[in-house]
Amino acid sequence: MATKAKIARNEHRKAVVARHAARRAELKAVIARPTATPEEKAEAQRDLARQPRDASATRVRNRDSVDGRPRGHLRAFGVSRVRLRGLVHEGYLPGVRKSSW
């Protein structure tokens, strides 16, 4: 299990990303727009650089929703590979079976 501090920091990052998402999208649109002047693009880049680091969505870590394990996260289920195996064995995921050949 991940430490509570790591999980809390990741939750804080999610909140910061959500708070700055609209403004970041506006600035990125200005930078990508071909009709924008070089001055507008430079200003948008400066504004983007002034935002907090944690405002970027790539700073958020995908973690197991049960215990916060950071590695082996399976997006379709929201849990790690270790937790998925246990849930499948216990029958909590209908339609999913352990393969054997």
Tab-separated table of C-alpha atoms in Angstrom:
chain	number	residue	atom	x	y	z
A	1	MET	CA	0.000	0.000	0.000
A	2	ALA	CA	1.205	3.484	-0.808
A	3	THR	CA	1.800	5.924	2.009
A	4	LYS	CA	-1.078	8.204	2.876
A	5	ALA	CA	1.076	11.219	2.038
A	6	LYS	CA	1.634	10.023	-1.542
A	7	ILE	CA	-2.075	9.375	-2.015
A	8	ALA	CA	-2.974	12.768	-0.524
A	9	ARG	CA	-0.426	14.556	-2.737
A	10	ASN	CA	-1.877	12.870	-5.804
A	11	GLU	CA	-5.407	13.941	-4.798
A	12	HIS	CA	-4.135	17.507	-4.361
A	13	ARG	CA	-2.624	17.355	-7.850
A	14	LYS	CA	-5.955	16.208	-9.274
A	15	ALA	CA	-7.635	19.232	-7.691
A	16	VAL	CA	-4.997	21.628	-9.065
A	17	VAL	CA	-5.329	20.113	-12.554
A	18	ALA	CA	-9.107	20.540	-12.440
A	19	ARG	CA	-8.812	24.135	-11.223
A	20	HIS	CA	-6.427	25.170	-14.029
A	21	ALA	CA	-7.768	22.978	-16.859
A	22	ALA	CA	-9.859	25.621	-18.619
A	23	ARG	CA	-7.123	28.274	-18.629
A	24	ARG	CA	-4.493	25.763	-19.804
A	25	ALA	CA	-6.771	24.712	-22.666
A	26	GLU	CA	-7.212	28.350	-23.727
A	27	LEU	CA	-3.467	28.993	-23.692
A	28	LYS	CA	-2.681	25.813	-25.591
A	29	ALA	CA	-5.299	26.722	-28.195
A	30	VAL	CA	-3.633	30.099	-28.716
A	31	ILE	CA	-0.232	28.447	-29.113
A	32	ALA	CA	-1.568	25.895	-31.612
A	33	ARG	CA	-3.653	28.378	-33.634
A	34	PRO	CA	-1.920	29.132	-36.945
A	35	THR	CA	-3.463	32.618	-37.196
A	36	ALA	CA	-2.041	33.780	-33.857
A	37	THR	CA	0.750	36.335	-34.029
A	38	PRO	CA	4.191	35.443	-32.641
A	39	GLU	CA	3.633	37.972	-29.830
A	40	GLU	CA	0.353	36.287	-28.826
A	41	LYS	CA	2.023	32.882	-28.881
A	42	ALA	CA	4.944	34.116	-26.790
A	43	GLU	CA	2.562	35.678	-24.255
A	44	ALA	CA	0.559	32.446	-24.058
A	45	GLN	CA	3.752	30.451	-23.518
A	46	ARG	CA	4.823	32.809	-20.723
A	47	ASP	CA	1.400	32.518	-19.068
A	48	LEU	CA	1.526	28.744	-19.392
A	49	ALA	CA	4.983	28.666	-17.798
A	50	ARG	CA	3.740	30.823	-14.890
A	51	GLN	CA	1.123	28.266	-13.901
A	52	PRO	CA	1.985	25.788	-11.152
A	53	ARG	CA	3.784	22.613	-12.152
A	54	ASP	CA	1.019	20.467	-10.739
A	55	ALA	CA	-1.483	22.134	-13.088
A	56	SER	CA	-0.295	19.806	-15.850
A	57	ALA	CA	-2.362	16.631	-16.165
A	58	THR	CA	0.756	14.539	-16.755
A	59	ARG	CA	1.775	15.094	-13.124
A	60	VAL	CA	-1.170	13.014	-11.873
A	61	ARG	CA	-0.264	9.399	-11.193
A	62	ASN	CA	-2.711	6.586	-11.939
A	63	ARG	CA	-3.108	4.663	-8.701
A	64	ASP	CA	-5.047	1.650	-7.493
A	65	SER	CA	-8.414	2.903	-6.239
A	66	VAL	CA	-8.329	0.528	-3.258
A	67	ASP	CA	-4.840	0.790	-1.797
A	68	GLY	CA	-3.059	3.415	-3.913
A	69	ARG	CA	-0.466	1.140	-5.521
A	70	PRO	CA	1.234	3.191	-8.257
A	71	ARG	CA	2.555	0.422	-10.497
A	72	GLY	CA	0.661	-2.022	-12.676
A	73	HIS	CA	-2.487	0.107	-12.854
A	74	LEU	CA	-5.135	-1.227	-15.242
A	75	ARG	CA	-7.236	1.659	-16.486
A	76	ALA	CA	-10.239	-0.450	-17.496
A	77	PHE	CA	-10.755	-1.638	-13.911
A	78	GLY	CA	-9.155	1.173	-11.895
A	79	VAL	CA	-7.076	-1.249	-9.846
A	80	SER	CA	-3.576	-2.682	-9.974
A	81	ARG	CA	-2.728	-6.043	-11.504
A	82	VAL	CA	-2.264	-7.544	-8.034
A	83	ARG	CA	-5.663	-6.362	-6.792
A	84	LEU	CA	-7.310	-7.410	-10.089
A	85	ARG	CA	-6.060	-10.971	-9.676
A	86	GLY	CA	-7.489	-11.144	-6.167
A	87	LEU	CA	-10.827	-9.695	-7.213
A	88	VAL	CA	-11.085	-12.141	-10.114
A	89	HIS	CA	-10.310	-15.110	-7.864
A	90	GLU	CA	-12.966	-14.005	-5.389
A	91	GLY	CA	-15.531	-13.588	-8.177
A	92	TYR	CA	-16.098	-9.846	-7.738
A	93	LEU	CA	-15.606	-9.079	-11.427
A	94	PRO	CA	-18.351	-10.750	-13.451
A	95	GLY	CA	-17.339	-11.963	-16.866
A	96	VAL	CA	-13.622	-11.994	-16.088
A	97	ARG	CA	-11.890	-15.330	-15.734
A	98	LYS	CA	-8.376	-16.384	-14.975
A	99	SER	CA	-6.960	-17.822	-18.162
A	100	SER	CA	-5.290	-21.201	-18.274
A	101	TRP	CA	-4.051	-23.206	-21.177
